[in-house]
Coordinates of C-alpha atoms and ligand atoms in Angstrom, one line a residue:
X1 CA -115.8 -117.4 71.0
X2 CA -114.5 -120.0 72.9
X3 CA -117.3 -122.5 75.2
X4 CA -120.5 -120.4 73.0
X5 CA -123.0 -122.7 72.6
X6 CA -125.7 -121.8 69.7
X7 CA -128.7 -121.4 71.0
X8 CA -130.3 -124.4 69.1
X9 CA -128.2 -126.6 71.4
X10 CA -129.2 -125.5 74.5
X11 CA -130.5 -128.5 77.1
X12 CA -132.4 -127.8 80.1
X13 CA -129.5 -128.1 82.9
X14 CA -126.9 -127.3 81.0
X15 CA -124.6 -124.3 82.4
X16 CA -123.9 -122.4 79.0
X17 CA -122.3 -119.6 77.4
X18 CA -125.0 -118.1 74.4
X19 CA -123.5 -115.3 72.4
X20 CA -125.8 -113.2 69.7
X21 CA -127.8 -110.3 69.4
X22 CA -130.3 -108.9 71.5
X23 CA -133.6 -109.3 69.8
X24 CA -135.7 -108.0 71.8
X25 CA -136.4 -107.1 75.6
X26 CA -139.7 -106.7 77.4
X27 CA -140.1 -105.4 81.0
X28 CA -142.9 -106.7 83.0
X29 CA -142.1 -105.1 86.3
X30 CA -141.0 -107.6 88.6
X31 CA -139.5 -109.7 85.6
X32 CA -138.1 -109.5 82.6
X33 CA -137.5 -111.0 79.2
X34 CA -134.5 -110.6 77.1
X35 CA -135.0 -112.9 73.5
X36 CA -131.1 -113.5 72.3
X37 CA -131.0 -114.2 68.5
X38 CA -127.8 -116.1 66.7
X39 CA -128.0 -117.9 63.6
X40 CA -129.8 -121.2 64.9
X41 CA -132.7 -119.0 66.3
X42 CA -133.8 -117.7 69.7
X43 CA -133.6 -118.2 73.4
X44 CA -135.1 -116.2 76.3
X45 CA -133.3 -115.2 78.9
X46 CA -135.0 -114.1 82.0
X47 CA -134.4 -111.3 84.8
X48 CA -135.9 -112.0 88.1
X49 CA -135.5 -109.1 89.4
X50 CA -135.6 -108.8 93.1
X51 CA -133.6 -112.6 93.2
X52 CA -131.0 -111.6 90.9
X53 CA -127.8 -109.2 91.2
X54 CA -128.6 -105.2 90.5
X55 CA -125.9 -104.9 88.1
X56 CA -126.6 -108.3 86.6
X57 CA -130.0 -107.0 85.8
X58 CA -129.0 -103.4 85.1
X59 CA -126.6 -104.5 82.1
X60 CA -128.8 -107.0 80.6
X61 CA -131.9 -104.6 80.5
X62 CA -130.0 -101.5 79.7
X63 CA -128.0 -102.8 76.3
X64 CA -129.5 -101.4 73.3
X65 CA -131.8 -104.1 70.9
X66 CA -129.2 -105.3 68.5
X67 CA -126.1 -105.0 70.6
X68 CA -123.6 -108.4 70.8
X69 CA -123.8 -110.0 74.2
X70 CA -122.6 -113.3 76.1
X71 CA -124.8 -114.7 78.8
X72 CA -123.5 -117.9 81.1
X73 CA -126.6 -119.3 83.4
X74 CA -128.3 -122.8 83.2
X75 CA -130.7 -123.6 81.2
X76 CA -134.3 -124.4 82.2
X77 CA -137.1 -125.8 81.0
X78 CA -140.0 -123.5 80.7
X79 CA -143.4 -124.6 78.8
X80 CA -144.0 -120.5 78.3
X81 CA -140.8 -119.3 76.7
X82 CA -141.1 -119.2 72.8
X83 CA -138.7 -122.2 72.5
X84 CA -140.0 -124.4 75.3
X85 CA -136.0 -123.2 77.8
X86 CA -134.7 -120.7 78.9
X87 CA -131.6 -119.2 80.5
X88 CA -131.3 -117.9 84.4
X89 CA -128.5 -115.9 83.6
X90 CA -125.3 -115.6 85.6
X91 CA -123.4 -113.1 84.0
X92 CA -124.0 -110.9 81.3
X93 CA -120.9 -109.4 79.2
X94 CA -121.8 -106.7 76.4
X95 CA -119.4 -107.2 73.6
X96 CA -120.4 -104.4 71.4
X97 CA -122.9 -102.3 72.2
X98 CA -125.0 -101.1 69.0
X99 CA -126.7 -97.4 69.1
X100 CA -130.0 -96.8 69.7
X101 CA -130.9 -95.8 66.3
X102 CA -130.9 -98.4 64.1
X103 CA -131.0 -97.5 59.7
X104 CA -133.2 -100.7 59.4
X105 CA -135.5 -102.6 62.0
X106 CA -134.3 -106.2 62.2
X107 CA -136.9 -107.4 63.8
X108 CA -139.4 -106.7 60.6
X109 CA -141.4 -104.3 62.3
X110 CA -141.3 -101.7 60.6
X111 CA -141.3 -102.5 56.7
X112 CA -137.3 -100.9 55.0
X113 CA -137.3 -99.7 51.2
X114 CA -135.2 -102.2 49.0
X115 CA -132.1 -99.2 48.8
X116 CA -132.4 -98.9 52.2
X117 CA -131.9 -102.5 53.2
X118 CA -128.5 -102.8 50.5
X119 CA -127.4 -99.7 52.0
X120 CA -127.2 -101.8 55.6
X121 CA -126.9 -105.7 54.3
X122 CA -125.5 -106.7 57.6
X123 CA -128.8 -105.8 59.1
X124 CA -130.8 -106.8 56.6
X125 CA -129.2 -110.2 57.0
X126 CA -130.2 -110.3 60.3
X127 CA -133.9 -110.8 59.2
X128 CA -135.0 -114.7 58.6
X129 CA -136.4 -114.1 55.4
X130 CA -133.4 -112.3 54.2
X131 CA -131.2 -114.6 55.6
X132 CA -133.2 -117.1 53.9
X133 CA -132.6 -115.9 50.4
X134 CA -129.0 -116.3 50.6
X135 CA -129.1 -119.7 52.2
X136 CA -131.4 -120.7 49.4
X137 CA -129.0 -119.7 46.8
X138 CA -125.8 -120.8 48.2
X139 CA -128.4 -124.6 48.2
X140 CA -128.9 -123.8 44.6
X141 CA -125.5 -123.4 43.6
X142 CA -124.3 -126.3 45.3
X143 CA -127.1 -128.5 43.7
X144 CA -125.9 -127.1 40.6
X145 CA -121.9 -128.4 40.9
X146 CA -123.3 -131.6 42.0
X147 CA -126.0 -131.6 38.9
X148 CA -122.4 -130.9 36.8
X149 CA -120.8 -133.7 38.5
X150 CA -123.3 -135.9 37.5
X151 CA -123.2 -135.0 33.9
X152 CA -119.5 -135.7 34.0
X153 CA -118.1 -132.1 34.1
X154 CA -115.4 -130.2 35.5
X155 CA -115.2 -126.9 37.1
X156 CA -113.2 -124.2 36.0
X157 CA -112.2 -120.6 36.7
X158 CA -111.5 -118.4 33.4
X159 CA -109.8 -114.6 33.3
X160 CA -112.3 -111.6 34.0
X161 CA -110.3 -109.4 32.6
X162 CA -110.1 -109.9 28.7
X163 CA -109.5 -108.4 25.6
X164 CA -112.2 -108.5 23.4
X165 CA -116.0 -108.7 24.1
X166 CA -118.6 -111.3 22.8
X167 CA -121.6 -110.5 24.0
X168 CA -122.6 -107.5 21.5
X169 CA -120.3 -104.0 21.7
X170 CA -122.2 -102.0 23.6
X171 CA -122.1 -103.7 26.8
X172 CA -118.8 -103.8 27.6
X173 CA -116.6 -102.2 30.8
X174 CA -113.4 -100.7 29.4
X175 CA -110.6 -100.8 31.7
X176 CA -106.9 -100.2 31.5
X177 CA -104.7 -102.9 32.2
X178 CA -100.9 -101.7 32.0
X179 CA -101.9 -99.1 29.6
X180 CA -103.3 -101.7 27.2
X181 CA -107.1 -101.5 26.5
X182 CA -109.1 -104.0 28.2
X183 CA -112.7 -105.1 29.0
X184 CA -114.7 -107.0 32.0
X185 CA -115.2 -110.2 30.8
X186 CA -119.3 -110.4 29.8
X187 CA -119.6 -114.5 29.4
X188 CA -116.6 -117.0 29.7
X189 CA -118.2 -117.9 26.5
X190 CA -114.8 -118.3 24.2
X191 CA -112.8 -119.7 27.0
X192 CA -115.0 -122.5 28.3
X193 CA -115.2 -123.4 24.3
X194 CA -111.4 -124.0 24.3
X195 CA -111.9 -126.1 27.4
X196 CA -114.4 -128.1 25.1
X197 CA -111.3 -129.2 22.8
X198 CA -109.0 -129.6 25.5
X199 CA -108.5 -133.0 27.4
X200 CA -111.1 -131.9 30.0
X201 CA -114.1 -131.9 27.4
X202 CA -117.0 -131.3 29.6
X203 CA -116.6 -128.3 31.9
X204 CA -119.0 -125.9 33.9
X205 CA -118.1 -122.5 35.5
X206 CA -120.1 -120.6 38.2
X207 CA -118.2 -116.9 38.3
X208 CA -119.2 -113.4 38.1
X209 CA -120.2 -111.6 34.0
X210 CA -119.8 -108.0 33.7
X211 CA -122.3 -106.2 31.5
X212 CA -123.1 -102.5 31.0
X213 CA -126.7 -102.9 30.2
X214 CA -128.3 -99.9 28.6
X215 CA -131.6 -100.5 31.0
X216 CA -132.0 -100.4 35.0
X217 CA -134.4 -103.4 35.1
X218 CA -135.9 -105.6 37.6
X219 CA -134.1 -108.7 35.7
X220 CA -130.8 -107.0 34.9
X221 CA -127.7 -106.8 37.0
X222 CA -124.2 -104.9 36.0
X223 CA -122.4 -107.9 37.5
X224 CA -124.1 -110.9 37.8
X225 CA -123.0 -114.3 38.4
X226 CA -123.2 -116.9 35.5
X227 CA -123.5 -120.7 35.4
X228 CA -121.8 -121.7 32.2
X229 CA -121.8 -125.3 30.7
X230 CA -120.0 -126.3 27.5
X231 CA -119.9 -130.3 26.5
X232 CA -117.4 -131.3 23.6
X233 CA -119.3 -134.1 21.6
X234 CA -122.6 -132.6 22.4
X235 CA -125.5 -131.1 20.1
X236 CA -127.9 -128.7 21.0
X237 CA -130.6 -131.1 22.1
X238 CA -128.3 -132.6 25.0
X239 CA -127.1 -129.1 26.4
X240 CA -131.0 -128.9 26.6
X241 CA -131.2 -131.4 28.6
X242 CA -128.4 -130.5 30.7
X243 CA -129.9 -126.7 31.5
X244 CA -133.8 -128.3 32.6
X245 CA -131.6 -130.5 34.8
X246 CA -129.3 -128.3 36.2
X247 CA -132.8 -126.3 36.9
X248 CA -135.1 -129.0 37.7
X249 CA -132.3 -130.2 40.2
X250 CA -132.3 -126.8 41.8
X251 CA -135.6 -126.6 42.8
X252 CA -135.9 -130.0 44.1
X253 CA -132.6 -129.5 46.3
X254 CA -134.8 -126.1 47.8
X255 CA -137.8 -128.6 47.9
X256 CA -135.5 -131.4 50.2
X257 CA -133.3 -129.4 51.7
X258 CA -134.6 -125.7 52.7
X259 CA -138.1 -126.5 54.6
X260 CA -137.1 -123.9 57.2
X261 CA -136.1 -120.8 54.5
X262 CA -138.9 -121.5 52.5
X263 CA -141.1 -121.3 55.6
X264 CA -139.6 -118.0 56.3
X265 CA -140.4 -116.8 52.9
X266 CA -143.6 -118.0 53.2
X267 CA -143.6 -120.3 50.6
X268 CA -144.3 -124.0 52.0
X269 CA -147.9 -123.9 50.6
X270 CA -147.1 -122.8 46.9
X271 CA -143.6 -124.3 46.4
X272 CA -143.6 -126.6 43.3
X273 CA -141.0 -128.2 41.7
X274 CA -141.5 -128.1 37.7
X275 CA -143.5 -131.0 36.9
X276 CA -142.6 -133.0 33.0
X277 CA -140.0 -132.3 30.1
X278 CA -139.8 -128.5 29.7
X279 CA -141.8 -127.7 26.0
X280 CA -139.5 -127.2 23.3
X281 CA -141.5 -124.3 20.8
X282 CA -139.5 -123.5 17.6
X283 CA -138.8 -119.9 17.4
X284 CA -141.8 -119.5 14.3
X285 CA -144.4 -121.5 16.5
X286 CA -143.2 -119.1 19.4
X287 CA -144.2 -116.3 17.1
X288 CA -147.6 -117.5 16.0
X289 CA -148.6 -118.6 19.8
X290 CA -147.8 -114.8 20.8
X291 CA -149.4 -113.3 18.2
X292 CA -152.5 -115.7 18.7
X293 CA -152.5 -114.2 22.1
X294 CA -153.5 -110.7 21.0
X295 CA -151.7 -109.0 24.1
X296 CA -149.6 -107.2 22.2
X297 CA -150.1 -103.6 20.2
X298 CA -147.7 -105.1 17.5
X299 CA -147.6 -108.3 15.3
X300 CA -144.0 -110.1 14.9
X301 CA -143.0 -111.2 11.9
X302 CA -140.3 -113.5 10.9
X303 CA -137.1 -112.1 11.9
X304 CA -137.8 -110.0 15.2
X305 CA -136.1 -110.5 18.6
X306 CA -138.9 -111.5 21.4
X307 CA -139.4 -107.9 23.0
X308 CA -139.8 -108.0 26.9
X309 CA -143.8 -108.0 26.1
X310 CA -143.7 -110.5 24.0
X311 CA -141.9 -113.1 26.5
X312 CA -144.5 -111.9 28.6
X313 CA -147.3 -112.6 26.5
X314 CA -145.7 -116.4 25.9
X315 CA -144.7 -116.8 28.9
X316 CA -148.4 -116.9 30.5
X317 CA -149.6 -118.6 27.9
X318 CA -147.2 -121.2 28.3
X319 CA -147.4 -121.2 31.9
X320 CA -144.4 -123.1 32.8
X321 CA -140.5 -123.4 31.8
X322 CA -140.1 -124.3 27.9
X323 CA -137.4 -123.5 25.5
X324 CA -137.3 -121.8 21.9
X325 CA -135.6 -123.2 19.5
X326 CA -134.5 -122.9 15.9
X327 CA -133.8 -119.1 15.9
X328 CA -133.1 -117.4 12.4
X329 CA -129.5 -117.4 12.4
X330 CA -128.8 -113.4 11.8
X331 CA -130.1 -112.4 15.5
X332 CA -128.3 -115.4 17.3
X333 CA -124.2 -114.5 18.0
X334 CA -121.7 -115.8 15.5
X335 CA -120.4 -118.3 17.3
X336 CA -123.8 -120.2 17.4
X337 CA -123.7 -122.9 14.8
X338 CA -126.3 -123.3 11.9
X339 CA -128.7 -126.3 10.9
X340 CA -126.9 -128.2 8.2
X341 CA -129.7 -128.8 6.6
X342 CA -131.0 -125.2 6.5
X343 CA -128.3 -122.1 7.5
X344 CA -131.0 -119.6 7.9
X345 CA -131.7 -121.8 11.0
X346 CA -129.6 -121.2 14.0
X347 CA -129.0 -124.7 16.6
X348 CA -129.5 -121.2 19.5
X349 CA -131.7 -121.6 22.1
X350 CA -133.1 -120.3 25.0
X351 CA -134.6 -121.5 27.9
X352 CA -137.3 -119.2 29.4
X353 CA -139.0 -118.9 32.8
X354 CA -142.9 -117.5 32.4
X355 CA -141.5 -114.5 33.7
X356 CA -138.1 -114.0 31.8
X357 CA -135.3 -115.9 29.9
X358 CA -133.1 -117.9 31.9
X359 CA -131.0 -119.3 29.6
X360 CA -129.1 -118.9 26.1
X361 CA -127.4 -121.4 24.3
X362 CA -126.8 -124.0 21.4
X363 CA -124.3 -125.7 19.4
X364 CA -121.0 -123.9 18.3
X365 CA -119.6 -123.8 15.0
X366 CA -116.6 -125.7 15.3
X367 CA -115.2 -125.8 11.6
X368 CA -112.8 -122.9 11.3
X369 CA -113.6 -122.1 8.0
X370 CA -117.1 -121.3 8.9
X371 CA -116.3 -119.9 12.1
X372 CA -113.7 -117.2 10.0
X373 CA -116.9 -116.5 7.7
X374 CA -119.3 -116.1 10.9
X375 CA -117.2 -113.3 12.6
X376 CA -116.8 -111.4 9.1
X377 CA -120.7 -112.0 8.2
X378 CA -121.2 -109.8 12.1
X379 CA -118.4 -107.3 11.4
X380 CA -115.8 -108.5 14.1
X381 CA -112.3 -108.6 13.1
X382 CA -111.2 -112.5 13.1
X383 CA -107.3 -111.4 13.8
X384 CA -108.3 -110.1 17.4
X385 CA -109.9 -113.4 18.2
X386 CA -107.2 -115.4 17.2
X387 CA -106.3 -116.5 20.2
X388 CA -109.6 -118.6 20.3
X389 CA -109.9 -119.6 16.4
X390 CA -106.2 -120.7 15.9
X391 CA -107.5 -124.0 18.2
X392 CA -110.2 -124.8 15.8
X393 CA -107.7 -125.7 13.5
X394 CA -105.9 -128.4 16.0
X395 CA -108.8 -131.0 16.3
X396 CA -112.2 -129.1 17.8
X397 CA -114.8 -131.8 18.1
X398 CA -118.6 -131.0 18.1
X399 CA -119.9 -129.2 21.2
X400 CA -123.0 -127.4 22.5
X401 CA -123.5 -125.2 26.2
X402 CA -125.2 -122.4 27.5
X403 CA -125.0 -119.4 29.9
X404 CA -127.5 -119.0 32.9
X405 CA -128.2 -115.8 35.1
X406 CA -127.7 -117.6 38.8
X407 CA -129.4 -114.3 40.3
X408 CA -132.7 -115.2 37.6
X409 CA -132.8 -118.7 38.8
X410 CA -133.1 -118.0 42.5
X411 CA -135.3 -115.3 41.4
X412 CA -137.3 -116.9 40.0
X413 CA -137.2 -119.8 41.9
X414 CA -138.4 -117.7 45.0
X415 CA -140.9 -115.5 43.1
X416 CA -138.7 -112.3 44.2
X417 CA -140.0 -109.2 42.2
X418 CA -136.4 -107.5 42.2
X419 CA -133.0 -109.4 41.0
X420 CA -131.5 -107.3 43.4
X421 CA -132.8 -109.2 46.5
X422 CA -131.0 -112.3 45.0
X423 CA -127.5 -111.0 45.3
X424 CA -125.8 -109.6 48.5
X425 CA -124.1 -106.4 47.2
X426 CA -125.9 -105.8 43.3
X427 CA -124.1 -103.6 41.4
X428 CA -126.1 -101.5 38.8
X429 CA -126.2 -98.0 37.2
X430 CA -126.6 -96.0 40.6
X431 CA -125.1 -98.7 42.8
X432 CA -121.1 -99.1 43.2
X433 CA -121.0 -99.3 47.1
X434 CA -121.4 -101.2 49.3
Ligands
LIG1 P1 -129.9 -111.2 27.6 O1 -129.6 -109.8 28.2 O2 -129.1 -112.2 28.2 O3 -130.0 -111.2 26.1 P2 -132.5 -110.7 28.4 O4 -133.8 -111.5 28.6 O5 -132.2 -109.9 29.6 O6 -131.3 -111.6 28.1 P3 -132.3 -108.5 26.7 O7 -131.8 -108.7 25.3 O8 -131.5 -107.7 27.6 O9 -132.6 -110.0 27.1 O10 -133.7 -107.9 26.7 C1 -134.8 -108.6 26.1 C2 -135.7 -107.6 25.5 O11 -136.2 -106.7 26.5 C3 -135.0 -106.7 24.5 O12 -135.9 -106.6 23.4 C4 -134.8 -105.4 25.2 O13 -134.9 -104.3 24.3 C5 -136.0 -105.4 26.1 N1 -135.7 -104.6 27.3 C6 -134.6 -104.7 28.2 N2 -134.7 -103.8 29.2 C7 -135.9 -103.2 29.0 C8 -136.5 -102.1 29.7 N3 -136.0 -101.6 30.8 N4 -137.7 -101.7 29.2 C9 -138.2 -102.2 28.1 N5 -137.7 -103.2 27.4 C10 -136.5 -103.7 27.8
LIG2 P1 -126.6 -114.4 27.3 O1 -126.1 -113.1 27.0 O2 -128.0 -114.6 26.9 O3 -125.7 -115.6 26.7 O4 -126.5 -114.6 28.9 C1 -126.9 -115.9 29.5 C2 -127.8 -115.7 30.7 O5 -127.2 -114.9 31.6 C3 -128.1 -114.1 32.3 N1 -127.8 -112.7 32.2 C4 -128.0 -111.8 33.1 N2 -128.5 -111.8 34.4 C5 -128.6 -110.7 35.1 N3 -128.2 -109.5 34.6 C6 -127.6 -109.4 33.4 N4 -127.2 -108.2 33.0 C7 -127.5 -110.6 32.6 N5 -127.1 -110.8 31.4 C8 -127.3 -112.1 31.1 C9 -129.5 -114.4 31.7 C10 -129.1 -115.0 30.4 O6 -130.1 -115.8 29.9 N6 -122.4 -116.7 25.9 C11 -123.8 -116.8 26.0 C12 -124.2 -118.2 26.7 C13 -123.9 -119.4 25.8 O7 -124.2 -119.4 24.6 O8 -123.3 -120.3 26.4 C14 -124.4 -115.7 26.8 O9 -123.7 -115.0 27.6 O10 -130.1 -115.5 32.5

């Protein structure tokens, strides 16, 4: 809107022009208050009532809370007004009028279930510590391409709509693409390798995975956003490093940068930002420290995948980020490379979050021999992947990466109990609109 001052700008004496939504008003009698909200925050503008025009007074007092206004008047200073001025307004022009019923309360008072408030985002937005979440994240992703930047990486954008799956069978989204069969793409996993024995090397993508988990969880998404890294001339051990700082980067950036949203959230007095080197606990001292811990009804043996309890279980113990390593190679995907010094050892790991996993990763098998024998040894067909292992025959160095759940690391960055408050419209099994 052309001449709109925000409302954080507003000087005492200046004549100004404040559009946003009407917060609140409260009658006193002979005067009234009328709080104006935009995205830098609040003004009041005031209704003298016997001094000012009865229409004047009539339309600012009358518009429904919520509604888009413009109000032009001068700014004065006033010591009682929530931010220290106020507007003695001039005119007042209703630009669009919202009903009296509202689905949601913006203003917090009266508390919204979580469907509720995705069902109506645009109100829900409209709430600091909503509105917060999102700034936080949109901090956290650009912390994270700067973090890549560092590490000498660069971004790239690979197809969502692919042929074959990686990820495991069962969670794939069939589509039909020109009477062809086709799939959502779960991970960029196979393309950002290629990009590993290209020219560029060292690449990252940030871009949506599509999954059809089996569970509706707390921690799982249909489509979630994924924060890929893959380095050519890398090991295991340095893609490490690269995920603890690509998440220790992250919460410092929230920690510089976001003293206002994490004041919203109510979170100033217990934000921390991870202290040393994340612990790196082989797979079989993972397994003895959760058994140890006697929280579970079962004891793990040698072989087992880390049930949702038993991450649990580790993760208090543990009590911060750490990593396992060193996985048995038959429950770690095939393009995951071995130890060469012991092949029922897989270079796979995972970076965890006391509360979940945050990341999988390791070092890829880059000899095409081995890379043929690893899809046959998981009972995938090499010919429909030949796209990806022809290249491994034209020089593929050494390289290592990972995949990250964006959504997990804001989540858990900002203690939020539901992944869904971390993305603006989540899709999962019940939810396909908005
Ligand atoms: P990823 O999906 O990327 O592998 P994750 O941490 O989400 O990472 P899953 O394999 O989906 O891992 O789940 C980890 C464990 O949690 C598995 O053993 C799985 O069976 C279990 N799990 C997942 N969802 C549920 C659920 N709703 N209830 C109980 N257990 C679950
Ligand atoms: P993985 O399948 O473990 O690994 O996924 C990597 C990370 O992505 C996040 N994630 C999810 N977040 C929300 N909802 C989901 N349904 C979901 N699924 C996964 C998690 C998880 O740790 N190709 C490998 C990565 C690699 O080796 O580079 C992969 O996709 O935070």
């Amino acid at each position: 809107m052309q001449g709109r001052t925000y409302t954080a700008d507003a000087e005492p004496g200046d004549e100004v022009t404040v559009a946003g939504w009407v917060h609140e008003t409260r009658d006193l009698g002979g005067i009234a208050f009328l709080i104006l909200r935009d995205t830098t925050g609040r003004i009041q503008v005031k209704f003298e009532k016997d001094e000012m025009d009865d229409d004047l007074v009539e339309t600012g007092l009358g518009v429904h809370r919520e509604s888009v206004i413009s109000v032009t008047g001068e700014v004065a200073e006033e010591p009682r007004a929530p931010t220290g001025v106020e507007i003695v307004p001039e005119s007042v022009e209703i630009v669009s009028a919202a009903d009296p019923e509202l689905p949601l309360d913006p203003s917090g008072k009266v508390d919204a279930e979580l469907p509720t408030r995705l069902d109506n985002r645009t109100l829900d937005l409209r709430k600091d510590e909503v509105k917060a979440v999102f700034e936080v994240r949109a901090e956290i992703l650009r912390a994270t391409r700067e973090t890549f930047r560092e590490l000498g990486c660069t971004e790239i954008n690979t197809p969502k709509i692919v042929a074959t799956g990686t990820e495991g069978g069962t969670e794939l989204f069939p589509i039909t693409y020109f009477g062809r069969e086709a799939f959502m793409n779960q991970s960029p996993q196979l393309f950002k390798q290629l990009m590993a024995g290209s020219g560029l090397e060292r690449v990252f993508e940030i871009g949506p995975i599509f999954r059809a988990e089996e569970h509706n969880t707390p921690r799982h998404l249909n489509e979630a956003t994924s924060i890929d890294f893959e380095g050519a001339f890398c090991d295991h051990h340095e893609a490490m490093d690269a995920a603890e700082a690509v998440t220790r980067n992250a919460y410092e950036a929230v920690a510089e940068n976001c003293e206002e949203q994490l004041e919203a959230l109510d979170l100033t007095d217990e934000f921390e930002v991870p202290g040393g080197e994340f612990p790196r606990l082989s797979y079989e001292e993972a397994l003895e420290r959760i058994n140890a811990t006697g929280d579970l009804d079962e004891h793990l043996v040698y072989g087992d995948d880390l049930s949702t309890e038993a991450e649990h279980a580790l993760g208090q113990d543990v009590g911060e980020h750490y990593f396992i390593t060193d996985w048995p190679s038959e429950i770690k995907p095939f393009y995951i490379k071995d130890h060469d010094d012991d092949e029922s050892l897989s270079t796979g790991f995972d970076m965890m979050h006391p509360r979940m996993e945050l990341v999988s990763g390791g070092q890829r098998e880059h000899r095409h021999e081995r890379l043929i024998e690893g899809f046959e040894q998981q009972g995938l067909d090499p010919e429909a992947f030949e796209y990806y292992t022809k290249m491994f025959k034209y020089g593929m160095p050494p390289h290592a990466g990972w995949g990250m759940g964006a959504e997990r690391l804001v989540m858990t960055i900002l203690g939020l109990k539901n992944i869904r408050e971390a993305v603006l419209f989540p899709r999962d099994r019940q939810r396909l609109s908005p």
